Amino acid sequence: MFPRGLFAVIAAGTLLSSAACSSGEGTPPNPSPTTSPSSDSSSAAQAAAELLAEMSRAEKIGQLFVPMAQGTTAEANADLIADYHPGGLIYFPDSLVDTAQIADMSNGLQELAAAGGAGVPLLLGIDQEQGMVARLPVGAHFPDAMAVGATRDPDAAASLAATTAQELSALGITLDYAPVADVNVDPANPVIGIRSFGAEPELVADMVTAETEAFAENGVASAVKHFPGHGDTSVDSHTGLPEVDVSRQEWEEVHLPPFRRAVDAGADMIMTAHVVVPALDDSGEPATLSPEILDGVLRDELGYDGVVTTDALNMAGVRQRYDDGEIAVRAVLAGADQLLMPPDLPAAHAAVTTAVEEGRISLERLDASVRRILELKLRHGLDDAEPADPDRAAQTVGGAEHRAAAREVAEASVTLLRNSEEALPLEPGAAVSVQGSGKAAIGGELAKLGMEVVAAPAQADVAVVGTSNARGDAEQRALVRNAGREGVPVVVVAQGTPYDITDLPDIDAYVATYSAVEVSRRAAARVLAGEVSPTGRLPVSIPGTDLEFGDGQGYPG
């Protein structure tokens, strides 16, 4: 795919010669992503070192930057790639239309990168955690991570990651900024919540490891996030600077295990958090700008030598003290290798360039980051990757097998936490009213399963109310209360965090899906109707109730 440029020449000469010798043939094989000779770490290191020695300073500096992709065509990014030689681009929905357009754009972007300078391919990344953070307008849509945690099955996490990676790869996307390794111990966390697998460190670690390995096995790099942990915050780092006020011991026991396991599993990339952790660094700097946390804890103590990326630099949590240029310089000095989404790319690039020219960022420090980035690209075979095939993408992305995988995870996650007087499962043919969040999907699925879906609780045998974080929404809570006044059993389907039950004390049955995606809502309906028995188990404890981590009911028989 990349016939021009120094990258292709050096990578081919170093990496493919050993493959040709070992195969006994004069030309190397055409491997799958999991068997590519580029995945060999020692060969990747050798090729990266050779390429690094030939790159200009401007080309090296460019590898540190990952701006947002512009427009819906590769050509819209031509000047950006020519001027800055970025290490990657990140896709957002405004640039994504359908499978053919995404595949064509990915191919065109790589062609532009190959044609300039050293010809280093781009890491084309996306936030495709699944659930509420899913940027693709196409493809199989899985539930959120907390739903996966409720299955208690690492194979479910692996299924999500493998399916996601296969779809991304078909579209020419080479990096997923996932999975989330944050342990969500604060029920009021405004930014993590159901994006976390749960509140128990080993459960989160098991799921993170399963996803990290499945991404790699299916040819896509992944970024474990948000180090050193964003799960115990009551402030959203998009809008402010959170502080994680825990002791060093508590941090090591609660927040560290998933990241330690990810490091041990050979994580491609780790993303920083814009959070202050006084137990790790009492300077008041967010982790993204903290040498004590990135170079000290992550590099020296945990021994991580993969790529460190910042979280998005346009977020308020990292923009409290310095201008956008100085933030970029300080992130590199702290230990970051890639600078994600600088809000003022020209200013950030100029500041880093000046810092290198003046010796504030040493050439050794610059080379260390670029080496890691090049090795990552080589390990994942970006040097000899085939272009995305739009026809194959149309067949792969959102195919029947992938949709079935999402449905299986959703059904395994549904958790029954209250069932007074055996309100569930519903009687065959029961009259059911459905209101609130997910009304269309839940009601439609119940109708397919033979229930009589009626307009109002007064006409129903059972009232079903969908909620999504109703603790902070008086209108949702009123909808539940009003349904109860009709004298029929009230069943709540909680599609956000499972904590809504603390403010809904008088309901008859409570089902948690931990996700508001279509597949989770339909899974809930199948559980209500008795088509599927609930097997999910609570991945958090719910304060103010007797519901603890691991709770969950099934149906008799």
Coordinates of C-alpha atoms in Angstrom, one line a residue:
M1 CA 0.0 0.0 0.0
F2 CA 2.9 2.3 0.6
P3 CA 5.3 1.9 -2.4
R4 CA 7.0 5.3 -1.9
G5 CA 8.9 6.8 0.9
L6 CA 11.8 5.9 3.1
F7 CA 9.6 4.0 5.6
A8 CA 8.6 1.5 2.9
V9 CA 12.1 1.0 1.8
I10 CA 13.7 0.4 5.2
A11 CA 10.7 -1.6 6.6
A12 CA 10.6 -3.9 3.7
G13 CA 14.3 -4.5 3.7
T14 CA 14.6 -5.2 7.4
L15 CA 11.3 -7.0 8.2
L16 CA 10.5 -8.9 5.1
S17 CA 14.0 -10.4 4.4
S18 CA 13.7 -12.6 7.5
A19 CA 10.3 -13.8 6.5
A20 CA 11.5 -14.7 3.0
C21 CA 14.4 -16.7 4.4
S22 CA 12.3 -18.5 7.0
S23 CA 9.7 -19.5 4.3
G24 CA 12.3 -20.7 1.9
E25 CA 10.9 -18.6 -0.9
G26 CA 12.4 -15.6 -2.8
T27 CA 9.3 -13.5 -2.0
P28 CA 7.7 -13.0 1.4
P29 CA 4.3 -14.4 2.2
N30 CA 1.2 -12.2 2.4
P31 CA 0.3 -12.7 6.1
S32 CA -2.8 -12.0 8.0
P33 CA -2.6 -9.3 10.7
T34 CA -2.0 -11.9 13.4
T35 CA 0.9 -13.5 11.6
S36 CA 2.5 -10.5 9.9
P37 CA 6.3 -10.5 10.2
S38 CA 5.9 -6.9 11.3
S39 CA 4.5 -8.2 14.6
D40 CA 8.0 -9.5 15.5
S41 CA 9.2 -7.0 18.2
S42 CA 12.9 -7.4 17.6
S43 CA 12.5 -6.9 13.8
A44 CA 10.3 -3.9 14.5
A45 CA 12.8 -2.4 16.8
Q46 CA 15.6 -2.8 14.3
A47 CA 13.6 -1.3 11.5
A48 CA 12.4 1.6 13.7
A49 CA 16.0 2.4 14.6
E50 CA 17.1 2.4 11.0
L51 CA 14.2 4.6 9.9
L52 CA 14.7 7.0 12.9
A53 CA 18.3 7.6 11.9
E54 CA 17.1 8.8 8.4
M55 CA 14.2 11.0 9.5
S56 CA 14.4 14.8 9.5
R57 CA 13.7 16.7 12.7
A58 CA 10.5 18.0 11.3
E59 CA 9.3 14.5 10.4
K60 CA 10.1 13.3 13.9
I61 CA 8.3 16.1 15.6
G62 CA 5.3 15.5 13.4
Q63 CA 5.0 11.9 14.7
L64 CA 4.1 13.3 18.1
F65 CA 0.8 15.0 16.9
V66 CA -2.6 13.4 16.4
P67 CA -5.1 16.0 15.2
M68 CA -8.7 15.5 14.2
A69 CA -9.4 14.4 10.7
Q70 CA -11.0 17.1 8.6
G71 CA -14.0 16.8 6.3
T72 CA -15.1 13.6 4.7
T73 CA -12.3 13.1 2.1
A74 CA -8.6 12.5 2.2
E75 CA -8.0 15.6 0.1
A76 CA -9.5 17.8 2.9
N77 CA -6.4 16.7 5.0
A78 CA -3.7 17.1 2.3
D79 CA -2.3 20.4 3.6
L80 CA -2.3 19.2 7.2
I81 CA -0.4 16.0 6.3
A82 CA 2.1 17.8 4.1
D83 CA 2.7 20.6 6.6
Y84 CA 2.9 18.6 9.8
H85 CA 3.7 15.0 9.0
P86 CA 1.4 13.9 11.8
G87 CA 1.8 10.5 13.5
G88 CA -1.9 9.9 13.2
L89 CA -5.4 11.3 12.8
I90 CA -8.5 10.6 14.9
Y91 CA -11.9 10.2 13.3
F92 CA -15.1 11.8 14.7
P93 CA -18.7 11.4 13.4
D94 CA -18.6 14.5 11.2
S95 CA -16.0 12.8 9.0
L96 CA -17.9 9.5 8.7
V97 CA -20.7 8.7 6.4
D98 CA -20.8 5.0 5.4
T99 CA -18.6 2.1 4.8
A100 CA -17.5 3.0 1.3
Q101 CA -16.7 6.6 2.2
I102 CA -14.7 5.6 5.4
A103 CA -12.7 3.0 3.6
D104 CA -11.9 5.4 0.7
M105 CA -10.9 8.2 3.1
S106 CA -8.7 5.9 5.1
N107 CA -7.0 4.7 1.9
G108 CA -6.5 8.2 0.7
L109 CA -5.1 9.5 3.9
Q110 CA -2.5 6.7 3.9
E111 CA -1.6 7.4 0.3
L112 CA -1.0 11.1 1.3
A113 CA 1.2 10.0 4.2
A114 CA 3.1 7.6 2.0
A115 CA 3.8 10.2 -0.6
G116 CA 5.5 12.7 1.7
G117 CA 8.8 12.7 3.6
A118 CA 9.8 9.4 5.1
G119 CA 6.5 7.9 4.0
V120 CA 5.4 6.8 7.5
P121 CA 1.9 5.5 7.6
L122 CA -0.7 7.1 9.9
L123 CA -2.3 5.6 13.0
L124 CA -5.9 6.2 12.0
G125 CA -7.7 6.1 15.4
I126 CA -11.2 6.4 16.7
D127 CA -13.1 6.3 20.0
Q128 CA -15.1 3.1 19.5
E129 CA -15.4 1.8 23.1
Q130 CA -18.9 0.7 22.2
G131 CA -22.0 1.6 24.1
M132 CA -22.4 5.4 24.7
V133 CA -18.9 6.1 23.2
A134 CA -19.2 4.8 19.6
R135 CA -18.3 7.1 16.8
L136 CA -19.0 4.9 13.8
P137 CA -22.3 5.4 12.1
V138 CA -22.2 1.8 10.9
G139 CA -21.4 -1.6 12.3
A140 CA -22.5 -3.9 15.2
H141 CA -23.3 -1.8 18.3
F142 CA -22.4 -3.6 21.5
P143 CA -23.5 -2.5 25.0
D144 CA -21.3 -0.4 27.3
A145 CA -18.4 -1.8 29.3
M146 CA -20.4 -2.1 32.6
A147 CA -22.8 -4.4 30.8
V148 CA -19.8 -6.5 29.7
G149 CA -18.7 -6.5 33.3
A150 CA -22.1 -7.8 34.4
T151 CA -21.7 -10.9 32.2
R152 CA -18.6 -11.9 34.4
D153 CA -17.2 -13.4 31.2
P154 CA -13.9 -12.3 29.7
D155 CA -14.9 -14.1 26.6
A156 CA -17.7 -11.5 26.2
A157 CA -15.1 -8.7 26.4
A158 CA -13.0 -10.5 23.8
S159 CA -16.0 -10.9 21.5
L160 CA -16.7 -7.2 21.7
A161 CA -13.0 -6.3 21.0
A162 CA -12.5 -8.9 18.2
T163 CA -15.7 -7.9 16.4
T164 CA -14.9 -4.2 16.8
A165 CA -11.4 -4.7 15.5
Q166 CA -12.5 -6.7 12.5
E167 CA -14.9 -3.9 11.6
L168 CA -12.4 -1.1 12.1
S169 CA -9.7 -3.0 10.1
A170 CA -12.1 -3.4 7.2
L171 CA -12.5 0.4 7.2
G172 CA -8.8 1.0 7.3
I173 CA -8.9 2.2 10.9
T174 CA -5.8 1.0 12.8
L175 CA -6.2 2.2 16.4
D176 CA -9.1 2.1 18.9
Y177 CA -8.9 4.4 21.9
A178 CA -10.2 1.7 24.1
P179 CA -10.7 -0.2 26.5
V180 CA -11.5 1.9 29.6
A181 CA -9.4 0.6 32.6
D182 CA -10.9 2.9 35.2
V183 CA -12.5 1.3 38.3
N184 CA -15.7 3.2 38.8
V185 CA -16.0 3.4 42.6
D186 CA -17.8 6.7 42.7
P187 CA -21.5 6.3 41.9
A188 CA -21.7 10.0 41.1
N189 CA -18.9 9.9 38.5
P190 CA -20.1 12.1 35.7
V191 CA -17.8 10.9 32.9
I192 CA -16.9 7.3 33.4
G193 CA -19.9 5.4 34.9
I194 CA -21.1 2.7 32.5
R195 CA -17.9 3.2 30.4
S196 CA -16.2 1.2 33.2
F197 CA -16.4 -2.6 33.6
G198 CA -17.3 -2.1 37.3
A199 CA -16.1 -1.3 40.7
E200 CA -13.9 -4.3 41.5
P201 CA -10.3 -4.1 40.4
E202 CA -9.8 -7.7 39.3
L203 CA -13.0 -7.8 37.3
V204 CA -11.9 -4.7 35.4
A205 CA -8.4 -6.1 35.0
D206 CA -9.8 -9.3 33.6
M207 CA -11.9 -7.5 31.0
V208 CA -9.3 -5.0 30.1
T209 CA -6.8 -7.8 29.5
A210 CA -9.2 -9.8 27.4
E211 CA -10.1 -6.8 25.2
T212 CA -6.4 -5.7 24.8
E213 CA -5.4 -9.1 23.6
A214 CA -8.4 -9.5 21.3
F215 CA -7.7 -6.2 19.6
A216 CA -4.1 -7.2 19.0
E217 CA -5.0 -10.6 17.7
N218 CA -7.4 -9.0 15.2
G219 CA -4.9 -6.5 13.8
V220 CA -5.9 -3.3 15.5
A221 CA -3.9 -1.3 18.1
S222 CA -5.6 -0.3 21.3
A223 CA -5.2 2.4 23.9
V224 CA -5.9 1.5 27.6
K225 CA -7.3 4.5 29.4
H226 CA -7.2 6.7 31.6
F227 CA -4.0 6.4 33.6
P228 CA -3.6 6.6 36.6
G229 CA -7.4 6.2 36.9
H230 CA -10.5 8.3 36.4
G231 CA -13.0 6.1 38.3
D232 CA -13.1 8.0 41.6
T233 CA -14.0 11.5 40.5
S234 CA -17.1 13.7 40.8
V235 CA -15.8 16.2 38.2
D236 CA -15.7 15.6 34.4
S237 CA -12.2 16.4 33.1
H238 CA -13.8 17.7 29.9
T239 CA -15.1 20.6 31.9
G240 CA -12.9 20.9 34.9
L241 CA -9.9 19.4 36.7
P242 CA -10.8 16.4 38.9
E243 CA -8.8 15.4 42.0
V244 CA -8.5 11.7 43.0
D245 CA -8.0 12.1 46.8
V246 CA -6.9 8.6 47.8
S247 CA -3.8 7.3 49.6
R248 CA -1.0 5.7 47.7
Q249 CA -2.0 2.3 49.2
E250 CA -5.7 2.7 48.1
W251 CA -4.6 3.8 44.6
E252 CA -2.4 0.6 44.4
E253 CA -5.2 -1.6 45.6
V254 CA -8.1 -0.2 43.7
H255 CA -7.0 1.8 40.6
L256 CA -3.6 0.3 39.6
P257 CA -4.5 -3.4 39.0
P258 CA -6.1 -3.0 35.6
F259 CA -3.2 -0.9 34.3
R260 CA -0.6 -3.2 35.8
R261 CA -2.3 -6.1 34.0
A262 CA -2.4 -4.2 30.8
V263 CA 1.3 -3.4 31.0
D264 CA 2.0 -7.1 31.7
A265 CA -0.1 -8.0 28.7
G266 CA 2.0 -5.8 26.4
A267 CA -0.5 -2.9 25.9
D268 CA 0.1 -1.0 22.6
M269 CA -0.7 2.3 24.1
I270 CA -1.8 3.9 27.4
M271 CA -3.8 7.1 27.6
T272 CA -3.3 9.6 30.3
A273 CA -6.0 11.2 32.5
H274 CA -6.4 14.9 33.1
V275 CA -6.7 14.3 36.9
V276 CA -4.7 15.4 39.9
V277 CA -3.6 12.5 42.2
P278 CA -1.8 14.1 45.2
A279 CA -0.6 10.7 46.5
L280 CA 1.4 10.3 43.3
D281 CA 2.3 13.9 42.6
D282 CA 1.6 16.7 45.1
S283 CA 2.5 19.5 42.6
G284 CA -1.2 20.0 41.5
E285 CA -0.4 19.1 37.9
P286 CA -2.8 16.7 36.1
A287 CA -1.3 13.3 35.3
T288 CA -0.9 14.3 31.7
L289 CA 1.6 16.9 32.6
S290 CA 3.3 15.1 35.5
P291 CA 6.8 13.6 35.1
E292 CA 6.3 11.9 38.5
I293 CA 3.3 10.0 37.3
L294 CA 4.2 9.3 33.6
D295 CA 8.0 8.9 33.7
G296 CA 8.1 8.0 37.4
V297 CA 5.2 5.6 38.0
L298 CA 4.2 4.4 34.6
R299 CA 7.7 4.1 33.0
D300 CA 10.0 3.5 35.9
E301 CA 7.9 1.6 38.4
L302 CA 5.6 -0.4 36.1
G303 CA 8.3 -0.8 33.4
Y304 CA 6.1 0.4 30.5
D305 CA 7.9 1.1 27.3
G306 CA 4.9 1.3 24.9
V307 CA 3.4 4.5 23.5
V308 CA 1.8 6.9 25.9
T309 CA -0.8 9.2 24.5
T310 CA -2.4 12.1 26.2
D311 CA -6.2 12.3 26.5
A312 CA -7.6 15.1 24.2
L313 CA -5.7 18.3 24.8
N314 CA -8.8 20.4 24.1
M315 CA -10.3 19.3 27.4
A316 CA -10.6 21.8 30.3
G317 CA -8.9 19.5 32.8
V318 CA -5.4 20.0 31.2
R319 CA -5.9 23.7 30.3
Q320 CA -6.0 25.2 33.7
R321 CA -2.5 26.7 34.0
Y322 CA -0.8 27.0 30.6
D323 CA -1.4 28.1 27.1
D324 CA -1.9 25.5 24.4
G325 CA 1.7 25.5 23.2
E326 CA 3.2 25.2 26.7
I327 CA 0.8 22.3 27.4
A328 CA 2.1 20.4 24.5
V329 CA 5.7 20.9 25.6
R330 CA 5.0 19.9 29.2
A331 CA 3.2 16.8 28.1
V332 CA 6.2 15.6 26.1
L333 CA 8.5 16.5 29.0
A334 CA 6.3 14.5 31.4
G335 CA 6.6 11.4 29.3
A336 CA 3.8 11.5 26.7
D337 CA 4.7 10.3 23.2
Q338 CA 1.6 11.5 21.3
L339 CA -0.4 14.6 21.7
L340 CA -4.0 14.0 21.0
M341 CA -6.2 16.7 19.5
P342 CA -4.3 19.9 20.4
P343 CA -6.9 22.7 20.1
D344 CA -4.4 25.0 18.4
L345 CA -2.2 22.7 16.3
P346 CA 0.0 25.5 14.8
A347 CA 0.7 26.9 18.3
A348 CA 1.4 23.4 19.8
H349 CA 3.6 22.3 16.9
A350 CA 5.6 25.6 17.0
A351 CA 6.1 25.4 20.7
V352 CA 7.4 21.8 20.5
T353 CA 9.6 22.7 17.6
T354 CA 11.1 25.6 19.5
A355 CA 11.6 23.5 22.6
V356 CA 13.5 20.9 20.5
E357 CA 15.6 23.6 18.8
E358 CA 16.5 25.2 22.1
G359 CA 17.3 21.9 23.8
R360 CA 14.4 22.1 26.3
I361 CA 13.2 18.8 24.7
S362 CA 16.4 16.9 24.0
L363 CA 16.9 15.0 20.8
E364 CA 17.2 11.9 22.9
R365 CA 13.8 12.5 24.4
L366 CA 12.3 13.2 21.0
D367 CA 13.9 10.1 19.5
A368 CA 12.6 7.9 22.4
S369 CA 9.0 8.9 21.6
V370 CA 9.3 8.5 17.8
R371 CA 11.0 5.1 18.2
R372 CA 8.0 3.8 20.3
I373 CA 5.6 5.2 17.7
L374 CA 7.4 3.6 14.8
E375 CA 7.7 0.3 16.5
L376 CA 4.0 0.2 17.2
K377 CA 3.3 0.9 13.6
L378 CA 5.7 -1.8 12.4
R379 CA 4.4 -4.4 14.9
H380 CA 0.9 -3.9 13.5
G381 CA 2.1 -4.3 10.0
L382 CA 1.2 -0.8 8.8
D383 CA 4.3 -0.9 6.6
D384 CA 2.8 -3.5 4.2
A385 CA -0.9 -3.3 5.0
E386 CA -3.3 -3.8 2.1
P387 CA -5.7 -0.9 1.3
A388 CA -9.2 -1.2 2.8
D389 CA -11.6 -2.8 0.3
P390 CA -14.9 -1.0 0.3
D391 CA -16.8 -4.1 -1.0
R392 CA -15.3 -6.2 1.8
A393 CA -16.1 -3.5 4.3
A394 CA -19.7 -3.5 3.2
Q395 CA -20.0 -7.2 3.8
T396 CA -18.0 -7.3 7.1
V397 CA -19.2 -4.2 8.9
G398 CA -22.5 -4.9 10.7
G399 CA -22.8 -8.4 9.3
A400 CA -25.2 -11.0 10.7
E401 CA -22.4 -12.7 12.7
H402 CA -21.3 -9.5 14.3
R403 CA -24.9 -8.4 15.2
A404 CA -25.4 -11.8 16.8
A405 CA -22.2 -11.4 18.9
A406 CA -23.6 -8.0 20.2
R407 CA -26.9 -9.6 21.0
E408 CA -25.3 -12.4 22.9
V409 CA -23.3 -10.0 25.1
A410 CA -26.4 -7.9 25.7
E411 CA -28.6 -10.8 26.7
A412 CA -25.9 -12.2 29.1
S413 CA -25.6 -8.8 30.8
V414 CA -29.2 -8.1 31.8
T415 CA -29.4 -8.2 35.6
L416 CA -32.6 -8.8 37.6
L417 CA -32.2 -7.0 41.0
R418 CA -35.7 -6.9 42.3
N419 CA -38.7 -9.1 41.6
S420 CA -41.4 -8.7 44.2
E421 CA -44.3 -11.1 44.0
E422 CA -42.7 -12.6 40.9
A423 CA -43.8 -9.7 38.7
L424 CA -41.5 -11.2 36.1
P425 CA -41.5 -12.9 33.7
L426 CA -44.6 -11.4 32.2
E427 CA -47.5 -13.7 31.6
P428 CA -48.0 -14.7 27.9
G429 CA -50.2 -12.2 26.1
A430 CA -50.2 -9.7 29.0
A431 CA -51.3 -6.2 28.4
V432 CA -48.1 -4.0 28.9
S433 CA -47.6 -0.3 28.8
V434 CA -44.1 0.9 28.0
Q435 CA -43.0 4.5 28.8
G436 CA -39.8 6.4 29.2
S437 CA -36.3 5.7 27.8
G438 CA -36.2 3.0 25.1
K439 CA -40.0 2.9 24.7
A440 CA -40.0 2.1 21.0
A441 CA -37.3 -0.7 21.2
I442 CA -38.7 -2.3 24.3
G443 CA -42.3 -2.1 23.3
G444 CA -41.6 -3.3 19.8
E445 CA -39.7 -6.3 21.0
L446 CA -42.5 -7.2 23.5
A447 CA -45.1 -7.0 20.7
K448 CA -43.0 -9.4 18.6
L449 CA -43.0 -11.8 21.6
G450 CA -46.8 -11.8 21.8
M451 CA -47.5 -9.1 24.4
E452 CA -50.3 -6.7 24.0
V453 CA -48.6 -3.3 24.1
V454 CA -51.1 -0.6 25.3
A455 CA -50.9 3.1 25.5
A456 CA -51.1 3.8 29.3
P457 CA -50.7 2.1 32.6
A458 CA -54.4 2.4 33.3
Q459 CA -55.0 -0.1 30.5
A460 CA -52.2 -2.5 31.4
D461 CA -51.6 -5.5 33.5
V462 CA -48.0 -4.4 34.0
A463 CA -46.4 -1.0 33.6
V464 CA -42.8 -0.9 32.2
V465 CA -40.8 2.3 32.6
G466 CA -37.4 2.8 31.0
T467 CA -35.0 5.1 32.9
S468 CA -31.5 6.4 32.2
N469 CA -29.8 7.9 35.3
A470 CA -33.1 8.9 36.8
R471 CA -31.5 9.9 40.1
G472 CA -30.7 13.3 38.5
D473 CA -34.0 13.6 36.6
A474 CA -37.2 14.5 38.4
E475 CA -39.3 14.0 35.2
Q476 CA -38.2 10.3 35.0
R477 CA -38.9 9.7 38.7
A478 CA -42.3 11.3 38.3
L479 CA -43.1 8.9 35.4
V480 CA -42.3 5.9 37.6
R481 CA -44.5 7.3 40.5
N482 CA -47.4 8.1 38.2
A483 CA -47.3 4.5 36.7
G484 CA -47.5 3.1 40.3
R485 CA -50.6 5.1 41.1
E486 CA -52.6 3.0 38.6
G487 CA -52.4 0.0 40.9
V488 CA -50.6 -2.2 38.5
P489 CA -47.1 -3.8 39.0
V490 CA -44.3 -1.4 37.9
V491 CA -41.2 -2.7 36.3
V492 CA -38.2 -0.4 35.8
V493 CA -35.6 -1.1 33.1
A494 CA -32.5 1.0 34.1
Q495 CA -30.4 1.7 31.0
G496 CA -27.7 3.9 32.5
T497 CA -25.9 3.2 35.8
P498 CA -27.8 0.8 38.0
Y499 CA -28.0 3.3 40.9
D500 CA -31.5 4.6 39.9
I501 CA -33.1 2.1 42.3
T502 CA -32.0 4.2 45.3
D503 CA -34.6 6.8 44.3
L504 CA -37.3 4.4 43.2
P505 CA -38.1 2.5 46.4
D506 CA -41.7 1.4 45.7
I507 CA -41.3 -0.5 42.3
D508 CA -42.1 -4.1 41.9
A509 CA -39.3 -5.2 39.6
Y510 CA -36.0 -3.7 38.6
V511 CA -33.9 -4.8 35.7
A512 CA -30.5 -3.2 34.8
T513 CA -29.0 -3.3 31.3
Y514 CA -26.2 -0.8 32.0
S515 CA -26.6 0.5 28.4
A516 CA -29.1 2.4 26.3
V517 CA -28.1 0.9 22.9
E518 CA -30.8 -0.8 20.9
V519 CA -29.5 -4.3 21.4
S520 CA -29.6 -3.9 25.2
R521 CA -33.2 -2.6 25.1
R522 CA -34.3 -5.5 23.1
A523 CA -32.4 -7.9 25.4
A524 CA -34.3 -6.4 28.3
A525 CA -37.6 -7.0 26.6
R526 CA -36.7 -10.6 26.0
V527 CA -35.9 -11.0 29.7
L528 CA -39.2 -9.4 30.7
A529 CA -41.1 -11.8 28.5
G530 CA -39.2 -14.8 29.8
E531 CA -37.6 -15.5 26.4
V532 CA -34.2 -15.1 28.0
S533 CA -33.4 -15.9 31.7
P534 CA -31.5 -13.1 33.4
T535 CA -27.9 -14.2 34.2
G536 CA -26.2 -10.8 34.7
R537 CA -24.6 -10.0 38.0
L538 CA -24.1 -6.6 39.5
P539 CA -20.6 -5.3 38.8
V540 CA -20.9 -2.5 41.5
S541 CA -22.5 -2.1 44.9
I542 CA -25.4 0.3 45.3
P543 CA -25.1 2.5 48.3
G544 CA -28.2 3.0 50.4
T545 CA -29.5 -0.5 49.5
D546 CA -28.7 -4.1 50.4
L547 CA -27.6 -4.7 46.8
E548 CA -23.9 -5.7 46.7
F549 CA -21.4 -6.5 44.0
G550 CA -22.3 -9.9 42.5
D551 CA -26.0 -9.8 43.2
G552 CA -28.6 -10.8 40.6
Q553 CA -31.6 -13.0 40.4
G554 CA -32.7 -15.6 37.9
Y555 CA -36.1 -17.1 37.1
P556 CA -37.3 -20.3 38.7
G557 CA -36.5 -23.5 36.7

